[in-house]
Short mmCIF file of C-alpha atoms and ligand atoms in Angstrom, two decimals:
data_model
loop_
_atom_site.label_atom_id
_atom_site.label_comp_id
_atom_site.label_asym_id
_atom_site.label_seq_id
_atom_site.Cartn_x
_atom_site.Cartn_y
_atom_site.Cartn_z
CA UNK A 1325 74.71 92.92 115.99
CA UNK A 1326 77.74 91.53 117.88
CA UNK A 1327 80.06 94.32 116.85
CA UNK A 1328 80.75 96.51 119.71
CA UNK A 1329 79.85 100.22 119.14
CA UNK A 1330 82.52 102.28 117.41
CA UNK A 1331 84.64 104.31 119.68
CA UNK A 1332 84.44 107.08 117.14
CA UNK A 1333 81.91 108.63 114.76
CA UNK A 1334 82.08 110.13 111.25
CA UNK A 1335 82.69 113.62 112.36
CA UNK A 1336 85.58 112.59 114.51
CA UNK A 1337 87.10 110.61 111.59
CA UNK A 1338 86.66 113.33 109.10
CA UNK A 1339 88.54 115.60 111.28
CA UNK A 1340 91.32 113.19 111.75
CA UNK A 1341 91.59 112.80 107.97
CA UNK A 1342 92.35 116.58 107.74
CA UNK A 1343 95.79 115.80 109.39
CA UNK A 1344 96.17 112.18 108.47
CA UNK A 1345 94.76 111.16 105.03
CA UNK A 1346 93.13 107.80 104.50
CA UNK A 1347 93.92 104.97 104.61
CA UNK A 1348 95.10 104.49 108.28
CA UNK A 1349 94.88 102.28 111.22
CA UNK A 1350 92.91 103.53 114.24
CA UNK A 1351 93.51 101.67 117.64
CA UNK A 1352 91.24 102.10 120.61
CA UNK A 1353 93.41 102.43 123.80
CA UNK A 1354 90.90 101.73 126.44
CA UNK A 1355 89.54 98.75 124.56
CA UNK A 1356 92.94 97.03 124.56
CA UNK A 1357 93.80 97.92 128.12
CA UNK A 1358 90.31 96.43 129.16
CA UNK A 1359 90.78 93.27 127.18
CA UNK A 1360 94.17 92.68 129.09
CA UNK A 1361 92.48 93.39 132.38
CA UNK A 1362 89.77 91.04 131.83
CA UNK A 1363 92.43 88.31 130.85
CA UNK A 1364 94.39 88.98 134.15
CA UNK A 1365 91.17 88.84 136.15
CA UNK A 1366 90.20 85.50 134.54
CA UNK A 1367 93.53 84.10 135.77
CA UNK A 1368 93.76 85.88 139.03
CA UNK A 1369 93.54 82.52 140.77
CA UNK A 1370 97.12 81.69 139.43
CA UNK A 1371 99.82 83.53 141.21
CA UNK A 1372 102.47 84.66 138.67
CA UNK A 1373 100.04 84.43 135.67
CA UNK A 1374 101.41 86.46 132.76
CA UNK A 1375 100.39 87.53 129.30
CA UNK A 1376 103.22 88.03 126.90
CA UNK A 1377 101.81 90.00 124.08
CA UNK A 1378 102.63 88.42 120.76
CA UNK A 1379 104.64 91.39 119.19
CA UNK A 1380 104.03 90.15 115.72
CA UNK A 1381 100.32 90.84 115.86
CA UNK A 1382 100.81 94.66 116.29
CA UNK A 1383 104.60 95.52 116.37
CA UNK A 1384 104.07 99.15 117.29
CA UNK A 1385 106.28 100.27 120.10
CA UNK A 1386 103.46 102.40 121.58
CA UNK A 1387 101.22 99.35 121.70
CA UNK A 1388 103.78 97.16 123.34
CA UNK A 1389 104.68 99.76 125.88
CA UNK A 1390 100.97 100.42 126.73
CA UNK A 1391 100.53 96.61 127.14
CA UNK A 1392 103.64 96.57 129.35
CA UNK A 1393 102.01 99.07 131.67
CA UNK A 1394 99.06 96.65 132.05
CA UNK A 1395 101.65 93.98 133.08
CA UNK A 1396 102.20 92.20 129.98
CA UNK A 1397 105.58 90.78 128.84
CA UNK A 1398 106.48 90.55 125.14
CA UNK A 1399 106.51 87.39 123.02
CA UNK A 1400 109.02 87.79 120.22
CA UNK A 1401 110.09 85.75 117.30
CA UNK A 1402 112.42 87.88 115.42
CA UNK A 1403 115.35 90.16 115.83
CA UNK A 1404 113.25 93.21 114.95
CA UNK A 1405 110.73 92.27 117.67
CA UNK A 1406 113.59 92.03 120.17
CA UNK A 1407 114.96 95.35 119.21
CA UNK A 1408 111.38 96.91 120.08
CA UNK A 1409 111.72 95.28 123.53
CA UNK A 1410 115.37 96.60 123.95
CA UNK A 1411 114.33 100.13 123.07
CA UNK A 1412 111.46 99.89 125.49
CA UNK A 1413 113.58 98.49 128.26
CA UNK A 1414 111.55 95.25 128.33
CA UNK A 1415 114.04 92.56 129.12
CA UNK A 1416 114.78 89.46 131.29
CA UNK A 1417 111.85 87.36 132.06
CA UNK A 1418 109.56 90.05 130.64
CA UNK A 1419 110.65 88.57 127.29
CA UNK A 1420 109.74 85.25 125.69
CA UNK A 1421 111.48 84.34 122.64
CA UNK A 1422 109.51 81.88 120.79
CA UNK A 1423 111.08 81.37 117.41
CA UNK A 1424 111.41 78.58 114.81
CA UNK A 1425 114.06 77.83 112.22
CA UNK A 1426 116.29 80.19 114.25
CA UNK A 1427 119.95 81.15 113.70
CA UNK A 1428 122.56 81.34 116.37
CA UNK A 1429 122.74 85.24 115.99
CA UNK A 1430 119.19 85.46 116.77
CA UNK A 1431 119.43 83.23 119.89
CA UNK A 1432 122.37 85.39 120.89
CA UNK A 1433 120.14 88.55 120.73
CA UNK A 1434 117.48 86.88 122.82
CA UNK A 1435 120.22 85.85 125.31
CA UNK A 1436 121.64 89.35 125.48
CA UNK A 1437 118.19 90.60 126.43
CA UNK A 1438 117.84 87.97 129.25
CA UNK A 1439 114.90 86.51 127.47
CA UNK A 1440 113.29 83.21 128.24
CA UNK A 1441 114.27 80.95 125.37
CA UNK A 1442 111.43 78.87 124.10
CA UNK A 1443 112.97 76.27 122.03
CA UNK A 1444 111.30 74.81 118.83
CA UNK A 1445 113.24 71.73 119.35
CA UNK A 1446 116.23 70.20 121.30
CA UNK A 1447 118.20 70.52 117.86
CA UNK A 1448 118.86 74.02 118.97
CA UNK A 1449 120.70 73.03 122.08
CA UNK A 1450 123.81 72.57 120.02
CA UNK A 1451 123.54 76.12 118.71
CA UNK A 1452 123.03 77.48 122.25
CA UNK A 1453 126.26 75.66 123.33
CA UNK A 1454 128.26 77.68 120.80
CA UNK A 1455 127.24 81.07 122.46
CA UNK A 1456 129.33 82.70 125.13
CA UNK A 1457 126.74 81.96 127.72
CA UNK A 1458 123.75 79.79 127.91
CA UNK A 1459 120.23 81.06 128.54
CA UNK A 1460 119.28 80.73 132.25
CA UNK A 1461 115.54 79.95 131.52
CA UNK A 1462 114.57 77.42 128.79
CA UNK A 1463 111.25 76.22 127.52
CA UNK A 1464 110.28 73.67 124.78
CA UNK A 1465 107.58 73.79 122.36
CA UNK A 1466 105.57 70.69 122.19
CA UNK A 1467 103.76 69.54 119.12
CA UNK A 1468 101.33 66.66 119.71
CA UNK A 1469 101.43 65.13 116.25
CA UNK A 1470 98.90 62.51 115.85
CA UNK A 1471 97.76 62.63 119.48
CA UNK A 1472 95.57 65.57 118.50
CA UNK A 1473 93.28 65.76 115.50
CA UNK A 1474 89.92 67.03 114.79
CA UNK A 1475 89.76 70.43 116.54
CA UNK A 1476 90.12 73.66 114.81
CA UNK A 1477 93.85 73.92 114.66
CA UNK A 1478 96.79 76.04 112.99
CA UNK A 1479 96.53 72.88 110.70
CA UNK A 1480 97.05 69.21 111.43
CA UNK A 1481 99.75 69.17 114.28
CA UNK A 1482 101.53 66.39 112.32
CA UNK A 1483 101.90 68.63 109.23
CA UNK A 1484 102.90 71.69 111.20
CA UNK A 1485 106.59 72.79 111.18
CA UNK A 1486 106.50 73.97 114.84
CA UNK A 1487 107.59 72.13 117.95
CA UNK A 1488 108.96 68.77 118.78
CA UNK A 1489 107.71 65.30 119.94
CA UNK A 1490 107.05 63.97 123.18
CA UNK A 1491 110.28 62.04 123.22
CA UNK A 1492 112.46 64.85 121.89
CA UNK A 1493 110.97 66.97 124.74
CA UNK A 1494 111.64 64.55 127.57
CA UNK A 1495 115.16 64.10 126.13
CA UNK A 1496 115.64 67.94 125.68
CA UNK A 1497 114.93 68.67 129.47
CA UNK A 1498 117.33 65.90 130.64
CA UNK A 1499 120.06 67.31 128.21
CA UNK A 1500 119.49 70.95 129.63
CA UNK A 1501 119.69 69.84 133.11
CA UNK A 1502 122.99 67.99 132.44
CA UNK A 1503 124.25 71.31 131.02
CA UNK A 1504 123.43 73.08 134.18
CA UNK A 1505 120.31 74.94 133.03
CA UNK A 1506 118.13 75.19 136.23
CA UNK A 1507 114.89 76.94 135.22
CA UNK A 1508 112.24 75.47 132.74
CA UNK A 1509 108.84 76.03 131.17
CA UNK A 1510 106.83 74.17 128.87
CA UNK A 1511 104.90 75.58 125.81
CA UNK A 1512 102.45 74.57 123.07
CA UNK A 1513 100.36 76.49 120.51
CA UNK A 1514 98.10 74.30 118.41
CA UNK A 1515 94.98 76.33 117.94
CA UNK A 1516 94.61 79.64 116.18
CA UNK A 1517 91.57 81.98 116.20
CA UNK A 1518 89.83 79.57 118.44
CA UNK A 1519 86.38 80.67 119.68
CA UNK A 1520 85.58 77.43 121.64
CA UNK A 1521 86.67 77.29 125.12
CA UNK A 1522 86.66 73.49 125.14
CA UNK A 1523 89.52 73.50 122.42
CA UNK A 1524 91.57 76.10 124.29
CA UNK A 1525 91.12 73.98 127.29
CA UNK A 1526 92.41 70.94 125.70
CA UNK A 1527 95.86 72.60 125.19
CA UNK A 1528 96.05 73.28 129.01
CA UNK A 1529 95.04 69.65 129.84
CA UNK A 1530 97.74 68.32 127.45
CA UNK A 1531 100.43 70.50 128.72
CA UNK A 1532 99.71 69.83 132.39
CA UNK A 1533 99.72 66.18 131.78
CA UNK A 1534 103.15 66.34 129.96
CA UNK A 1535 104.50 68.50 132.81
CA UNK A 1536 103.90 65.52 135.00
CA UNK A 1537 105.41 63.10 132.64
CA UNK A 1538 108.59 65.24 132.30
CA UNK A 1539 108.75 65.38 136.06
CA UNK A 1540 108.51 61.63 136.46
CA UNK A 1541 110.95 60.85 133.61
CA UNK A 1542 113.62 63.51 134.28
CA UNK A 1543 113.09 64.97 137.56
CA UNK A 1544 112.77 68.36 135.96
CA UNK A 1545 109.89 70.43 137.47
CA UNK A 1546 108.92 73.18 135.01
CA UNK A 1547 108.10 76.50 136.61
CA UNK A 1548 105.53 77.65 134.10
CA UNK A 1549 103.05 76.38 131.47
CA UNK A 1550 102.72 78.59 128.49
CA UNK A 1551 99.34 78.01 126.64
CA UNK A 1552 100.46 79.95 123.59
CA UNK A 1553 98.09 82.42 121.92
CA UNK A 1554 95.20 81.45 119.75
CA UNK A 1555 92.13 83.07 121.63
CA UNK A 1556 89.82 83.83 118.66
CA UNK A 1557 88.15 86.99 117.49
CA UNK A 1558 84.42 86.76 116.61
CA UNK A 1559 85.11 88.47 113.08
CA UNK A 1560 81.64 87.33 111.71
CA UNK A 1561 78.26 88.61 112.93
CA UNK A 1562 76.67 85.86 114.86
CA UNK A 1563 79.90 84.58 116.45
CA UNK A 1564 80.70 85.17 120.00
CA UNK A 1565 83.44 86.36 122.09
CA UNK A 1566 85.45 83.78 124.07
CA UNK A 1567 84.24 84.04 127.82
CA UNK A 1568 87.53 84.59 129.37
CA UNK A 1569 86.12 84.12 132.88
CA UNK A 1570 84.83 80.67 131.82
CA UNK A 1571 88.36 79.78 130.10
CA UNK A 1572 90.31 80.97 133.13
CA UNK A 1573 87.99 78.97 135.43
CA UNK A 1574 88.36 76.05 133.12
CA UNK A 1575 92.11 76.13 133.36
CA UNK A 1576 91.86 76.38 137.20
CA UNK A 1577 89.73 73.10 137.44
CA UNK A 1578 92.35 71.32 135.32
CA UNK A 1579 95.10 72.69 137.57
CA UNK A 1580 93.34 71.38 140.77
CA UNK A 1581 92.86 67.97 139.17
CA UNK A 1582 96.08 67.32 137.44
CA UNK A 1583 98.97 69.79 138.73
CA UNK A 1584 98.11 69.89 142.35
CA UNK A 1585 97.79 66.06 143.10
CA UNK A 1586 101.17 65.60 141.20
CA UNK A 1587 103.12 67.85 143.56
CA UNK A 1588 104.18 70.21 140.70
CA UNK A 1589 102.22 73.25 142.18
CA UNK A 1590 102.83 76.14 142.32
CA UNK A 1591 103.10 76.31 138.48
CA UNK A 1592 102.65 79.64 136.76
CA UNK A 1593 100.32 79.84 133.77
CA UNK A 1594 101.35 82.05 130.89
CA UNK A 1595 99.81 83.08 127.61
CA UNK A 1596 101.10 84.70 124.42
CA UNK A 1597 97.93 86.13 122.85
CA UNK A 1598 98.16 88.57 120.18
CA UNK A 1599 95.01 88.50 118.09
CA UNK A 1600 92.43 88.75 120.96
CA UNK A 1601 94.25 91.53 122.65
CA UNK A 1602 94.38 94.06 119.79
CA UNK A 1603 92.39 92.63 117.10
CA UNK A 1604 88.98 93.72 118.01
CA UNK A 1605 90.30 97.26 118.81
CA UNK A 1606 91.93 98.03 115.59
CA UNK A 1607 90.20 99.57 112.57
CA UNK A 1608 91.28 100.16 109.03
CA UNK A 1609 89.75 103.44 107.80
CA UNK A 1610 89.68 104.02 104.19
CA UNK A 1611 87.67 106.12 101.71
CA UNK A 1612 85.50 105.24 98.79
CA UNK A 1613 87.37 106.50 95.54
CA UNK A 1614 85.27 104.76 92.85
CA UNK A 1615 82.09 103.07 92.61
CA UNK A 1616 81.79 100.92 89.54
CA UNK A 1617 79.12 98.59 87.91
CA UNK A 1618 80.19 96.01 85.46
CA UNK A 1619 78.97 92.47 85.77
CA UNK A 1620 78.65 93.29 89.55
CA UNK A 1621 78.99 96.28 91.77
CA UNK A 1622 82.56 97.19 92.98
CA UNK A 1623 83.27 99.66 95.68
CA UNK A 1624 86.81 100.83 95.29
CA UNK A 1625 88.53 102.23 98.34
CA UNK A 1626 91.90 103.84 98.94
CA UNK A 1627 93.29 100.96 100.98
CA UNK A 1628 94.49 97.88 99.31
CA UNK A 1629 95.43 94.20 100.20
CA UNK A 1630 98.94 95.60 101.08
CA UNK A 1631 97.26 97.38 103.91
CA UNK A 1632 95.29 94.35 105.20
CA UNK A 1633 96.05 90.95 103.45
CA UNK A 1634 94.01 88.63 105.66
CA UNK A 1635 90.86 88.58 103.24
CA UNK A 1636 93.08 88.03 100.20
CA UNK A 1637 95.39 85.56 101.95
CA UNK A 1638 92.94 83.37 103.90
CA UNK A 1639 89.52 84.61 102.79
CA UNK A 1640 89.13 86.03 106.18
CA UNK A 1641 85.95 87.82 106.77
CA UNK A 1642 86.40 91.43 108.24
CA UNK A 1643 83.07 93.29 109.09
CA UNK A 1644 82.58 96.46 107.08
CA UNK A 1645 80.59 99.50 107.91
CA UNK A 1646 80.08 102.78 106.12
CA UNK A 1647 80.51 105.56 108.56
CA UNK A 1648 77.18 107.71 108.97
CA UNK A 1649 75.28 105.01 107.15
CA UNK A 1650 75.18 102.44 109.96
CA UNK A 1651 71.24 102.37 109.92
CA UNK A 1652 70.84 102.84 106.11
CA UNK A 1653 69.08 100.04 104.27
CA UNK A 1654 71.38 97.69 102.30
CA UNK A 1655 71.21 97.59 98.55
CA UNK A 1656 72.64 95.00 96.22
CA UNK A 1657 75.68 92.99 97.21
CA UNK A 1658 79.12 94.41 96.26
CA UNK A 1659 82.70 93.57 96.33
CA UNK A 1660 84.78 96.04 98.31
CA UNK A 1661 88.26 96.34 96.53
CA UNK A 1662 91.64 97.91 96.44
CA UNK A 1663 93.57 99.11 93.54
CA UNK A 1664 96.26 96.12 93.22
CA UNK A 1665 96.66 94.45 89.93
CA UNK A 1666 95.33 91.24 91.66
CA UNK A 1667 92.04 89.99 91.68
CA UNK A 1668 92.17 88.77 95.25
CA UNK A 1669 92.72 92.40 96.35
CA UNK A 1670 89.32 92.48 97.93
CA UNK A 1671 88.11 93.21 101.35
CA UNK A 1672 84.62 91.74 100.96
CA UNK A 1673 82.99 89.86 98.23
CA UNK A 1674 79.36 89.76 97.66
CA UNK A 1675 78.78 91.87 100.78
CA UNK A 1676 75.46 93.54 101.64
CA UNK A 1677 76.18 97.17 102.20
CA UNK A 1678 74.34 100.47 102.03
CA UNK A 1679 74.27 102.74 99.10
CA UNK A 1680 77.67 104.39 98.90
CA UNK A 1681 79.05 107.18 96.99
CA UNK A 1682 82.54 108.34 96.34
CA UNK A 1683 84.10 110.14 99.48
CA UNK A 1684 82.28 107.93 102.02
CA UNK A 1685 84.38 106.73 104.84
CA UNK A 1686 84.49 102.96 105.20
CA UNK A 1687 85.47 101.10 108.44
CA UNK A 1688 87.04 97.66 108.15
CA UNK A 1689 86.70 96.08 111.75
CA UNK A 1690 88.73 93.78 113.80
CA UNK A 1691 91.88 94.62 111.95
CA UNK A 1692 94.03 95.54 114.95
CA UNK A 1693 96.00 92.17 115.03
CA UNK A 1694 97.97 90.67 111.99
CA UNK A 1695 96.70 93.76 110.11
CA UNK A 1696 99.27 96.56 109.47
CA UNK A 1697 101.97 94.17 110.64
CA UNK A 1698 101.32 91.78 107.58
CA UNK A 1699 101.46 94.85 105.22
CA UNK A 1700 103.62 94.68 102.05
CA UNK A 1701 104.59 96.99 99.12
CA UNK A 1702 103.41 95.15 96.06
CA UNK A 1703 102.73 97.37 93.20
CA UNK A 1704 104.53 100.24 95.05
CA UNK A 1705 101.60 100.63 97.44
CA UNK A 1706 102.69 101.87 100.79
CA UNK A 1707 101.98 100.91 104.35
CA UNK A 1708 99.72 103.37 106.15
CA UNK A 1709 99.91 105.27 109.32
CA UNK A 1710 98.98 103.98 112.70
CA UNK A 1711 96.93 106.15 114.95
CA UNK A 1712 96.01 105.63 118.70
CA UNK A 1713 92.76 107.08 120.10
CA UNK A 1714 91.60 107.25 123.58
CA UNK A 1715 88.20 107.75 125.15
CA UNK A 1716 88.89 111.62 125.43
CA UNK A 1717 88.79 111.58 121.60
CA UNK A 1718 92.54 112.51 121.49
CA UNK A 1719 94.40 110.82 118.70
CA UNK A 1720 98.10 110.27 118.63
CA UNK A 1721 100.10 109.31 115.61
CA UNK A 1722 102.18 106.11 116.54
CA UNK A 1723 103.51 105.49 113.06
CA UNK A 1724 103.54 107.70 110.18
CA UNK A 1725 102.56 106.61 106.72
CA UNK A 1726 105.31 105.53 104.31
CA UNK A 1727 106.23 107.94 101.53
CA UNK A 1728 107.64 107.25 98.05
CA UNK A 1729 111.22 108.20 99.51
CA UNK A 1730 110.80 105.31 101.98
CA UNK A 1731 109.86 103.02 99.08
CA UNK A 1732 112.78 104.01 97.06
CA UNK A 1733 115.20 104.25 100.01
CA UNK A 1734 116.82 100.85 99.26
CA UNK A 1735 117.01 101.23 95.49
CA UNK A 1736 120.25 102.03 93.57
CA UNK A 1737 119.14 104.17 90.65
CA UNK A 1738 121.65 104.06 87.74
CA UNK A 1739 123.96 107.38 87.76
CA UNK A 1740 122.58 108.43 84.35
CA UNK A 1741 119.59 106.98 82.59
CA UNK A 1742 120.66 104.12 80.33
CA UNK A 1743 121.19 105.10 76.61
CA UNK A 1744 118.01 104.34 74.46
CA UNK A 1745 118.75 101.99 71.57
CA UNK A 1746 118.70 104.05 68.41
CA UNK A 1747 115.71 103.38 66.35
CA UNK A 1748 116.74 101.11 63.53
CA UNK A 1749 114.30 102.88 61.46
CA UNK A 1750 112.52 99.52 60.58
C1 PLP B 126 101.48 84.08 116.34
C2 PLP B 126 101.85 83.51 117.71
C3 PLP B 126 101.11 83.85 118.80
C4 PLP B 126 99.94 84.76 118.81
O1 PLP B 126 98.87 84.21 118.18
P1 PLP B 126 97.51 84.94 118.18
O2 PLP B 126 96.67 83.90 117.52
O3 PLP B 126 97.65 86.16 117.60
O4 PLP B 126 97.04 84.85 119.66
C5 PLP B 126 101.63 83.34 120.08
N1 PLP B 126 102.60 82.51 120.02
C6 PLP B 126 103.39 82.10 118.90
C7 PLP B 126 104.44 81.15 119.10
C8 PLP B 126 102.86 82.50 117.81
O5 PLP B 126 103.62 82.19 116.63
#
């Protein structure tokens, strides 16, 4: 069983539910911190290595602040994410603004924070020139298009809306240099949820080589290479963790063979991981409220797809255990379902699980990234609370559950109920 032992047991969770009813997210503090330390250790050969946490994965200020304590910057792609940084006093080069289809107002917010602005395309330079001041530090997002196919990718790069071509990038740095911008980086993110070190290394190789090309073509020497995020999570039993030490050593050897001979060293390596940092250390805890047998067996829980949409949206696998029944024999396969009026509101389909009864606590694993943050309110279902647990068993509420008042806060109800049509007596 590859899934690490749970940092809690049934009795602790039962205790938590007396103050915080299910469903809720529970994050494990030491797990998250240790993952970041392992990443920094793997890149300790690179002076100035920095991980920018992709805020969209788990946009909770407590999580972002905890990661800042571990030395992480923040990778933002929207105004709300910039607000989190501003409120936490994370600014300047600690912030990477990697957006796409961006407005001038959004660039302004990033420049106000002093963020490194990672441009999706040189088209945006026109917008930047309308701002009162230009960002000091720019990078560009490269999309290799047809140069890269066949690996596990966000989609075919040629079909991806992100980034720009080699020619646009070279032209973009030359234009920036002419505008007086002096500090540069280079970025790409072409893999997602990638468990193969080789595929992750392909991005590093591609970017190191492109940095050399840019230097030769424009004289611009980039200060950093941002490898993006994309380190995968072994969601399924049988999959294995990415060996971060092996990955770091692989990037080091590419650095030695490409960057050093070109005279571009020292070059900082940066990453924007989200999923691999918080994913494995967040659990969606939910309670069985109905067990039903029709044409198959359904285990109805009190969370819905609105709390965790990955299974419904991508068919993503999330491991599920029933607390206190970890060793129990499994019975027939069942679907684990929420209560939305949507048939893809399922956390698992045909899953082998032990016999469950109403009231059992169910743990949905690896939900710490792109989980709560993708929540929505369809069917008037509300987003759950988020709790942070440490190894002393202390649990802190870091976001309360939404209430019906929150749900209706934006609605204008009519002053008085609309008059009913009189019955025509037909
Ligand atoms: C989503 C995203 C990330 C984080 O990706 P993970 O798969 O969560 O590591 C990093 N950078 C950019 C630009 C992203 O859009």
